[in-house]
Short mmCIF file of C-alpha atoms in Angstrom, two decimals:
data_model
loop_
_atom_site.label_atom_id
_atom_site.label_comp_id
_atom_site.label_asym_id
_atom_site.label_seq_id
_atom_site.Cartn_x
_atom_site.Cartn_y
_atom_site.Cartn_z
CA MET A 223 -23.52 5.92 5.37
CA SER A 224 -22.96 3.53 2.54
CA ARG A 225 -19.60 3.58 0.77
CA ASP A 226 -19.55 5.80 -2.21
CA ARG A 227 -18.23 3.80 -5.28
CA TYR A 228 -17.43 7.10 -6.93
CA VAL A 229 -15.08 8.24 -4.20
CA ASP A 230 -13.11 4.81 -4.63
CA PHE A 231 -13.11 5.39 -8.47
CA LEU A 232 -11.48 8.77 -8.01
CA ARG A 233 -8.67 7.33 -5.87
CA ALA A 234 -8.16 4.44 -8.39
CA TRP A 235 -8.27 6.84 -11.50
CA ALA A 236 -5.79 9.35 -9.66
CA ILE A 237 -3.38 6.47 -8.88
CA VAL A 238 -3.49 4.98 -12.51
CA LEU A 239 -2.78 8.31 -14.09
CA VAL A 240 -0.01 9.04 -11.64
CA VAL A 241 1.68 5.75 -12.39
CA LEU A 242 1.21 6.10 -16.32
CA GLY A 243 2.41 9.65 -16.06
CA HIS A 244 5.56 8.80 -14.44
CA TRP A 245 6.19 5.94 -16.60
CA LEU A 246 5.42 7.94 -19.73
CA ILE A 247 7.99 10.81 -19.00
CA THR A 248 10.67 8.31 -17.66
CA GLY A 249 12.98 7.76 -20.61
CA LEU A 250 16.15 5.72 -20.28
CA VAL A 251 19.37 6.17 -22.41
CA ARG A 252 22.42 3.84 -22.38
CA GLU A 253 25.50 5.80 -22.84
CA PRO A 254 28.60 4.64 -24.88
CA ASP A 255 30.27 3.84 -21.76
CA GLY A 256 27.39 1.62 -20.48
CA ALA A 257 25.89 3.97 -17.88
CA ILE A 258 22.13 4.51 -17.96
CA THR A 259 20.67 8.10 -17.80
CA ALA A 260 17.35 9.35 -17.59
CA PRO A 261 16.88 12.59 -19.52
CA GLU A 262 14.14 14.97 -18.40
CA LEU A 263 11.41 14.57 -21.04
CA LEU A 264 9.51 17.72 -20.03
CA ALA A 265 12.75 19.73 -20.50
CA VAL A 266 14.20 18.09 -23.46
CA VAL A 267 10.97 18.15 -25.46
CA PRO A 268 8.99 21.15 -24.17
CA TRP A 269 5.78 20.54 -25.96
CA THR A 270 5.31 17.55 -23.63
CA GLN A 271 4.50 19.91 -20.72
CA TRP A 272 1.05 20.26 -22.16
CA LEU A 273 0.35 16.39 -21.31
CA THR A 274 0.75 17.31 -17.72
CA LEU A 275 -2.75 19.05 -17.84
CA GLY A 276 -4.17 15.54 -18.29
CA PHE A 277 -1.81 13.62 -15.91
CA GLN A 278 -1.83 16.05 -12.93
CA ILE A 279 -4.84 14.52 -11.24
CA MET A 280 -3.89 14.71 -7.52
CA PRO A 281 -6.35 17.37 -6.63
CA LEU A 282 -9.01 14.48 -7.13
CA PHE A 283 -6.98 12.41 -4.71
CA PHE A 284 -7.26 15.08 -2.06
CA LEU A 285 -10.80 15.78 -2.97
CA ALA A 286 -11.67 12.07 -2.38
CA GLY A 287 -9.62 12.04 0.76
CA GLY A 288 -11.37 15.10 2.15
CA ARG A 289 -14.71 13.53 1.53
CA SER A 290 -13.79 10.15 3.12
CA ALA A 291 -12.05 11.95 6.00
CA GLY A 292 -15.20 13.83 6.73
CA ASP A 293 -17.19 10.71 6.92
CA SER A 294 -14.76 8.80 9.10
CA TRP A 295 -14.24 11.79 11.46
CA SER A 296 -17.85 12.34 11.87
CA ARG A 297 -18.54 8.84 12.79
CA ALA A 298 -15.74 8.83 15.27
CA ARG A 299 -17.10 11.96 17.00
CA ALA A 300 -20.57 10.53 17.12
CA ALA A 301 -19.14 7.42 18.72
CA GLY A 302 -17.21 9.42 21.29
CA GLY A 303 -13.78 9.04 19.82
CA THR A 304 -10.98 11.62 20.14
CA ALA A 305 -9.04 13.63 17.72
CA ALA A 306 -5.85 11.95 18.78
CA GLY A 307 -7.06 8.60 18.43
CA TRP A 308 -8.65 9.34 15.06
CA THR A 309 -5.50 11.16 13.68
CA GLY A 310 -3.08 8.30 15.03
CA ARG A 311 -5.20 5.53 13.13
CA ARG A 312 -5.23 7.49 9.91
CA ALA A 313 -1.48 8.23 10.24
CA LEU A 314 -0.58 4.63 11.07
CA ARG A 315 -2.43 3.39 7.97
CA LEU A 316 -0.24 5.59 5.70
CA LEU A 317 3.08 5.02 7.78
CA LEU A 318 3.09 1.32 8.02
CA PRO A 319 3.25 0.52 4.45
CA THR A 320 5.50 3.50 3.82
CA ALA A 321 8.10 2.37 6.41
CA VAL A 322 8.22 -1.24 5.06
CA TYR A 323 8.82 0.19 1.54
CA SER A 324 11.44 2.65 2.84
CA GLY A 325 13.14 0.15 4.90
CA LEU A 326 13.55 -2.34 1.98
CA VAL A 327 14.88 0.39 -0.30
CA LEU A 328 17.36 1.49 2.35
CA VAL A 329 18.51 -1.93 2.91
CA ALA A 330 18.92 -2.28 -1.00
CA VAL A 331 20.92 0.99 -1.10
CA GLY A 332 23.12 -0.09 1.67
CA ILE A 333 23.97 -3.38 -0.13
CA CYS A 334 24.67 -1.61 -3.42
CA ALA A 335 26.93 1.10 -1.73
CA ALA A 336 28.81 -1.77 -0.12
CA ALA A 337 29.22 -3.48 -3.43
CA GLY A 338 30.93 -0.48 -4.78
CA VAL A 339 27.90 0.68 -7.06
CA ASP A 340 28.73 4.14 -8.56
CA SER A 341 27.54 6.99 -6.17
CA GLY A 342 25.89 8.81 -9.19
CA THR A 343 23.94 5.82 -10.37
CA LEU A 344 22.89 5.12 -6.65
CA ALA A 345 21.73 8.72 -6.27
CA LEU A 346 19.61 8.77 -9.43
CA VAL A 347 17.99 5.38 -8.52
CA GLY A 348 17.39 6.47 -4.87
CA TRP A 349 15.73 9.72 -6.13
CA ALA A 350 13.55 7.73 -8.50
CA MET A 351 12.56 5.49 -5.71
CA GLY A 352 11.36 8.51 -3.52
CA MET A 353 10.10 11.03 -6.09
CA GLN A 354 6.53 10.12 -5.30
CA PHE A 355 7.08 10.86 -1.45
CA TRP A 356 5.99 14.34 -1.93
CA PHE A 357 2.35 13.39 -1.46
CA LEU A 358 2.78 11.74 2.01
CA PRO A 359 3.81 14.58 4.28
CA VAL A 360 1.18 16.78 2.98
CA TYR A 361 -1.41 14.15 3.47
CA LEU A 362 -0.31 13.56 6.90
CA VAL A 363 -0.45 17.16 7.86
CA LEU A 364 -3.96 17.61 6.44
CA GLY A 365 -4.94 14.33 8.33
CA ALA A 366 -3.56 15.88 11.52
CA LEU A 367 -5.46 19.02 10.89
CA THR A 368 -8.79 17.35 9.83
CA PRO A 369 -10.54 17.82 13.16
CA ALA A 370 -9.85 21.61 13.08
CA LEU A 371 -10.54 21.90 9.27
CA TYR A 372 -13.87 20.05 9.52
CA ALA A 373 -14.83 22.21 12.46
CA ALA A 374 -14.17 25.19 10.23
CA HIS A 375 -16.21 23.65 7.56
CA ARG A 376 -19.16 22.93 9.85
CA ARG A 377 -19.15 26.67 10.91
CA TRP A 378 -18.22 28.64 7.70
CA GLY A 379 -18.98 26.11 4.81
CA LEU A 380 -17.81 27.27 1.38
CA ARG A 381 -16.16 30.26 3.07
CA ALA A 382 -13.36 28.07 4.67
CA PRO A 383 -11.90 26.85 1.18
CA LEU A 384 -12.43 30.42 0.06
CA ALA A 385 -10.32 31.72 2.76
CA MET A 386 -7.68 29.10 2.36
CA ALA A 387 -7.55 29.92 -1.44
CA ALA A 388 -7.12 33.65 -0.63
CA ALA A 389 -4.21 32.79 1.79
CA ALA A 390 -2.67 30.62 -0.67
CA THR A 391 -2.88 33.52 -3.24
CA VAL A 392 -1.19 35.92 -0.93
CA ALA A 393 1.49 33.38 -0.05
CA ASP A 394 2.31 32.68 -3.83
CA VAL A 395 2.47 36.50 -4.68
CA LEU A 396 5.09 36.94 -1.99
CA VAL A 397 6.93 33.82 -3.16
CA VAL A 398 7.02 34.95 -6.78
CA ALA A 399 7.25 38.81 -6.28
CA ALA A 400 9.10 39.01 -3.02
CA HIS A 401 11.27 36.02 -3.35
CA ALA A 402 10.20 34.58 -0.04
CA PRO A 403 10.67 30.88 -0.84
CA TYR A 404 9.87 29.61 2.65
CA LEU A 405 6.38 30.91 2.54
CA GLY A 406 5.92 28.70 -0.13
CA LEU A 407 5.82 25.85 2.31
CA LEU A 408 2.44 27.04 3.52
CA ASP A 409 1.07 26.46 0.03
CA TYR A 410 1.59 22.86 0.16
CA VAL A 411 -0.91 22.72 2.97
CA LEU A 412 -3.16 25.60 1.62
CA VAL A 413 -3.39 24.75 -2.19
CA TRP A 414 -3.98 20.92 -1.59
CA GLY A 415 -6.03 21.87 1.55
CA VAL A 416 -8.59 23.72 -0.65
CA ALA A 417 -9.24 20.51 -2.56
CA TYR A 418 -9.39 18.46 0.79
CA GLN A 419 -11.82 21.03 2.24
CA LEU A 420 -13.95 20.86 -0.86
CA GLY A 421 -14.37 17.29 -0.23
CA PHE A 422 -16.01 18.19 3.16
CA CYS A 423 -18.34 20.57 1.19
CA TRP A 424 -19.17 17.95 -1.36
CA ARG A 425 -19.89 15.43 1.27
CA ASP A 426 -22.34 17.70 2.87
CA GLY A 427 -24.13 18.75 -0.33
CA LEU A 428 -22.72 22.35 -0.52
CA LEU A 429 -21.30 21.69 -4.06
CA THR A 430 -24.45 20.34 -5.41
CA ARG A 431 -27.17 22.31 -3.61
CA HIS A 432 -27.27 24.80 -6.51
CA ARG A 433 -26.71 23.47 -9.96
CA ALA A 434 -24.63 26.39 -10.93
CA THR A 435 -21.92 25.66 -8.32
CA PRO A 436 -20.03 23.00 -10.03
CA PHE A 437 -20.27 24.96 -13.35
CA ALA A 438 -18.80 27.93 -11.62
CA LEU A 439 -15.96 26.12 -10.05
CA ALA A 440 -15.11 24.29 -13.35
CA ALA A 441 -15.31 27.41 -15.54
CA GLY A 442 -13.85 29.87 -13.09
CA GLY A 443 -10.89 27.59 -12.48
CA THR A 444 -10.25 27.05 -16.09
CA VAL A 445 -10.44 30.76 -17.06
CA ALA A 446 -8.23 31.62 -14.09
CA PHE A 447 -5.70 29.01 -15.12
CA ALA A 448 -5.53 30.13 -18.70
CA ALA A 449 -5.05 33.81 -17.51
CA LEU A 450 -2.11 32.64 -15.10
CA VAL A 451 -0.19 30.67 -17.80
CA GLY A 452 -1.08 32.74 -20.89
CA PRO A 453 -0.38 36.43 -20.15
CA GLY A 454 0.45 35.57 -16.29
CA PRO A 455 3.81 34.41 -15.18
CA PHE A 456 3.33 30.73 -14.67
CA PRO A 457 4.39 27.89 -16.92
CA VAL A 458 1.90 25.39 -18.41
CA SER A 459 3.43 22.41 -16.81
CA LEU A 460 1.83 20.98 -13.72
CA ILE A 461 4.81 18.82 -12.93
CA LEU A 462 8.20 20.17 -11.78
CA VAL A 463 10.64 21.02 -14.62
CA THR A 464 14.21 21.48 -13.55
CA GLY A 465 15.21 25.24 -13.72
CA GLN A 466 11.73 26.55 -14.50
CA THR A 467 10.67 29.36 -12.34
CA PRO A 468 8.21 30.07 -11.12
CA SER A 469 7.10 26.40 -10.79
CA ASN A 470 3.53 25.14 -10.48
CA THR A 471 4.43 22.59 -8.05
CA ASP A 472 7.39 23.51 -6.00
CA PRO A 473 5.75 24.97 -4.14
CA PRO A 474 2.07 24.49 -5.57
CA SER A 475 1.15 27.83 -7.29
CA VAL A 476 -2.00 29.88 -7.59
CA ALA A 477 -2.32 28.30 -11.18
CA MET A 478 -2.30 24.93 -9.54
CA LEU A 479 -4.91 26.16 -7.32
CA ALA A 480 -7.02 27.11 -10.29
CA TRP A 481 -6.54 23.79 -11.99
CA ALA A 482 -7.48 22.01 -8.90
CA VAL A 483 -10.69 24.04 -8.51
CA ALA A 484 -11.56 23.24 -12.12
CA GLN A 485 -11.04 19.62 -11.58
CA VAL A 486 -13.26 19.64 -8.55
CA GLY A 487 -16.04 21.28 -10.41
CA LEU A 488 -15.72 18.88 -13.21
CA CYS A 489 -15.66 16.00 -10.94
CA VAL A 490 -18.96 16.95 -9.39
CA LEU A 491 -20.51 17.61 -12.71
CA VAL A 492 -19.83 14.08 -14.09
CA ALA A 493 -20.57 12.36 -10.72
CA PRO A 494 -24.17 11.39 -11.61
CA VAL A 495 -23.08 9.71 -14.97
CA VAL A 496 -20.08 7.90 -13.58
CA ARG A 497 -21.97 6.47 -10.65
CA ARG A 498 -24.46 4.86 -12.93
CA TRP A 499 -21.60 3.46 -14.75
CA LEU A 500 -20.19 2.17 -11.57
CA GLU A 501 -23.28 0.26 -10.71
CA ARG A 502 -22.43 -2.31 -13.37
CA ASP A 503 -20.88 -5.38 -11.68
CA ARG A 504 -18.29 -5.81 -14.48
CA VAL A 505 -17.09 -2.21 -14.18
CA TRP A 506 -16.82 -2.31 -10.27
CA ARG A 507 -14.98 -5.62 -10.41
CA LEU A 508 -12.26 -3.72 -12.28
CA VAL A 509 -12.21 -0.62 -10.37
CA ARG A 510 -12.42 -2.16 -6.56
CA PRO A 511 -9.05 -4.00 -6.85
CA LEU A 512 -7.36 -0.78 -8.02
CA GLY A 513 -8.64 1.16 -5.13
CA GLY A 514 -7.69 -1.48 -2.56
CA ALA A 515 -4.07 -1.79 -3.96
CA SER A 516 -3.75 2.15 -4.37
CA MET A 517 -1.14 2.49 -1.76
CA THR A 518 0.89 -0.43 -3.00
CA LEU A 519 0.80 0.98 -6.51
CA TYR A 520 1.69 4.42 -5.44
CA LEU A 521 4.70 3.18 -3.43
CA TRP A 522 6.08 0.58 -5.72
CA HIS A 523 5.31 1.60 -9.29
CA MET A 524 8.97 2.92 -10.07
CA VAL A 525 10.35 -0.61 -9.20
CA PRO A 526 9.43 -1.93 -12.56
CA VAL A 527 11.30 0.87 -14.22
CA LEU A 528 14.51 -0.50 -12.43
CA VAL A 529 13.64 -4.06 -13.45
CA VAL A 530 13.30 -3.13 -17.12
CA ALA A 531 16.44 -1.01 -17.12
CA ALA A 532 18.42 -3.87 -15.75
CA ALA A 533 16.87 -6.52 -18.18
CA PHE A 534 16.83 -4.58 -21.39
CA TYR A 535 19.04 -1.36 -21.03
CA LEU A 536 22.12 -2.61 -19.15
CA THR A 537 22.18 -5.60 -21.43
CA GLY A 538 21.83 -3.38 -24.55
CA LEU A 539 18.73 -5.34 -25.66
CA ALA A 540 16.38 -2.39 -25.79
CA PRO A 541 16.17 -0.46 -29.10
CA GLU A 542 17.13 3.12 -28.71
CA PRO A 543 15.97 5.61 -31.37
CA ALA A 544 16.69 9.22 -30.93
CA PHE A 545 15.04 10.42 -27.55
CA GLY A 546 11.88 12.11 -28.20
CA SER A 547 11.74 11.05 -31.94
CA ALA A 548 8.53 9.50 -33.58
CA PRO A 549 9.97 5.98 -33.23
CA TRP A 550 10.76 6.60 -29.59
CA TRP A 551 7.19 7.75 -29.10
CA ALA A 552 6.10 4.52 -30.77
CA LEU A 553 8.12 2.42 -28.43
CA ARG A 554 6.21 4.03 -25.41
CA VAL A 555 3.38 1.51 -26.07
CA PRO A 556 5.47 -1.75 -25.40
CA TRP A 557 7.29 0.19 -22.86
CA LEU A 558 4.04 0.90 -20.82
CA LEU A 559 2.67 -2.64 -21.43
CA VAL A 560 5.91 -4.28 -20.24
CA LEU A 561 5.97 -1.93 -17.06
CA GLY A 562 2.30 -2.83 -16.54
CA LEU A 563 3.10 -6.63 -16.69
CA VAL A 564 6.03 -6.13 -14.14
CA LEU A 565 4.08 -4.06 -11.82
CA THR A 566 1.22 -6.75 -11.80
CA GLY A 567 3.81 -9.28 -10.79
CA VAL A 568 5.27 -7.08 -8.04
CA VAL A 569 1.70 -6.41 -6.63
CA ARG A 570 1.01 -10.04 -6.45
CA LEU A 571 4.33 -10.78 -4.90
CA LEU A 572 3.44 -8.28 -2.24
CA ARG A 573 0.05 -9.52 -1.34
CA PRO A 574 1.41 -11.43 1.70
CA VAL A 575 3.15 -8.31 2.77
CA ASP A 576 -0.12 -6.34 2.35
CA ARG A 577 -2.00 -8.89 4.39
CA GLY A 578 0.54 -8.81 7.05
CA LEU A 579 0.49 -5.11 7.14
CA ALA A 580 -3.25 -5.10 7.46
CA ALA A 581 -3.12 -7.69 10.54
CA LEU A 582 -0.27 -5.57 12.09
CA PHE A 583 -2.50 -2.30 11.74
CA GLU A 584 -5.42 -4.18 13.54
CA ARG A 585 -3.08 -5.13 16.41
CA THR A 586 -1.26 -1.79 16.76
CA ARG A 587 -3.72 0.92 15.71
CA PRO A 588 -4.31 3.48 18.40
CA ASP A 589 -7.26 3.26 20.60
CA ALA A 590 -10.30 5.56 20.10
CA ALA A 591 -9.43 7.35 23.28
CA PRO A 592 -5.85 6.66 24.00
CA ARG A 593 -4.13 7.47 27.32
CA HIS A 594 -1.14 8.98 25.96
CA GLY A 595 -2.69 10.78 23.07
CA TRP A 596 -0.01 13.42 22.77
CA LEU A 597 2.42 10.86 21.27
CA LEU A 598 -0.10 10.50 18.31
CA TRP A 599 0.69 14.16 17.51
CA LEU A 600 4.43 13.66 17.84
CA GLY A 601 4.49 10.59 15.44
CA PRO A 602 3.40 12.52 12.47
CA ALA A 603 5.58 15.54 13.45
CA ALA A 604 8.66 13.22 13.36
CA ALA A 605 7.65 11.50 10.07
CA VAL A 606 6.53 14.52 7.92
CA PRO A 607 10.20 16.19 7.63
CA ALA A 608 11.47 12.81 7.15
CA LEU A 609 9.34 11.99 4.27
CA ALA A 610 9.90 15.48 2.74
CA ARG A 611 13.71 14.85 2.82
CA PHE A 612 13.11 11.56 0.90
CA ALA A 613 10.83 13.30 -1.63
CA VAL A 614 13.60 16.04 -2.25
CA GLU A 615 16.80 14.18 -2.08
CA GLY A 616 15.85 10.54 -2.60
CA PHE A 617 17.08 7.43 -0.70
CA ALA A 618 20.73 7.88 -1.54
CA PRO A 619 21.78 11.47 -1.73
CA ASP A 620 25.11 11.83 -3.19
CA GLY A 621 25.17 7.89 -3.01
CA ARG A 622 24.95 7.94 0.74
CA LEU A 623 22.53 6.43 3.14
CA PRO A 624 20.19 9.17 4.59
CA VAL A 625 20.49 8.30 8.14
CA LEU A 626 18.54 11.13 9.76
CA PRO A 627 15.28 10.78 7.62
CA ALA A 628 15.43 7.02 8.24
CA VAL A 629 15.54 7.63 12.06
CA GLY A 630 12.84 10.22 11.73
CA LEU A 631 10.51 7.84 9.69
CA ALA A 632 11.19 4.99 12.21
CA LEU A 633 10.50 7.05 15.26
CA GLY A 634 7.46 8.67 13.78
CA THR A 635 5.96 5.32 13.12
CA ALA A 636 6.90 3.92 16.44
CA LEU A 637 5.27 6.85 18.32
CA VAL A 638 2.09 6.23 16.63
CA VAL A 639 2.14 2.58 17.70
CA LEU A 640 3.25 3.11 21.30
CA PRO A 641 -0.04 4.40 22.74
CA ARG A 642 -1.75 1.04 21.87
CA VAL A 643 1.11 -0.92 23.46
CA VAL A 644 0.74 1.13 26.66
CA THR A 645 -3.05 0.77 26.59
CA ARG A 646 -2.93 -2.99 26.27
CA ARG A 647 -0.66 -3.20 29.17
CA GLY A 648 -2.81 -0.97 31.46
CA THR A 649 -6.37 -0.44 30.52
CA PRO A 650 -9.27 -2.38 28.81
CA GLU A 651 -9.87 -2.21 25.05
CA PRO A 652 -12.27 0.46 23.61
CA LYS A 653 -15.77 -0.28 22.70
CA ASP A 654 -16.30 -1.85 19.33
CA ALA A 655 -18.33 1.11 18.09
CA LEU A 656 -15.47 3.38 18.57
CA GLU A 657 -13.13 1.26 16.46
CA GLN A 658 -15.71 0.82 13.87
CA ALA A 659 -16.25 4.63 13.68
CA ALA A 660 -12.69 5.05 12.41
#
């Protein structure tokens, strides 16, 4: 099956909006004592919560992920690959760059702590460097569940995401009405899993077989969202706002589910037009590099904020109109441009690292049918809670190094690599067809 440019475009579009959204809502203030603070824009200027309707684009990333995972797993199965081997390769592709990024950030935190940097400042910076990590444990779990989810898709089709949506709704009702917060953990998999499962349906033509299906998804999701945030109990913000309960993201709510369904429907509706646009060579030359660098952009996009803070705010060079005022919004334009330039430089500096990681992946990725496949399930199991801790607490909670999450991530990555090491020592390499299938 030929590569779908539209799927790559969705990934690139999602990453670009995530980066721009994080940069837009990040506002720095230099206090009279020289300390740098970052007021929460969505809380300080409440009308900005409406902007999250345009910037919360992660449902499309899960949709594209489900579609590509369906392609990859189908090829692996046809070539005789195992669920453990396929899951291990997908996990390693995510864990290698994440482990490198986390290791470098943790080293920087250790150096700053030893140098006597204020613990509050270190905690804030550490949180900013890990705020995007919420996506990684969810995606790892869905990757590990892909063989089972795809089997459910093949058997039940659209009824599979419908059942997941129903389960997510029940869980959310219990979270909000019965104050059962731990049930909300299920919604991270169920809500985002609906978009992921719809990616399977899209791949196999279930969303395009009847012209009314994408219309129904777009219209039904929009109407349900309006009802849930209007007369319903949920806020309009699709990004976490401190103190706001219930929240649409922590855990993902039924309102987020409705918005995700609406985005999926709209995505399928506009696909023919966008695909024709992507056939133009000039357009594709712009889109393709973004898709290829999506993981680098996602992991490293808050580094430019630290660079700009040090260069312009710590030195007092940055103009500082009243937070949220009209002049402040006017300065968002040069703010975004400068951050974009710095991120471009960061990505270029990281190219040798990316090439090295790609080569390391080829040398260490698990075989298609590993002898010790059970290790490939333990790896994500160790990494998921570690990544979740980084997402919630950052890389320097209370100004200290988070030892247990660091060990968990290192252990999870090592467990995914280990079966390949054992195989190389004791058994022949797998057939090329099995490798290519992944």
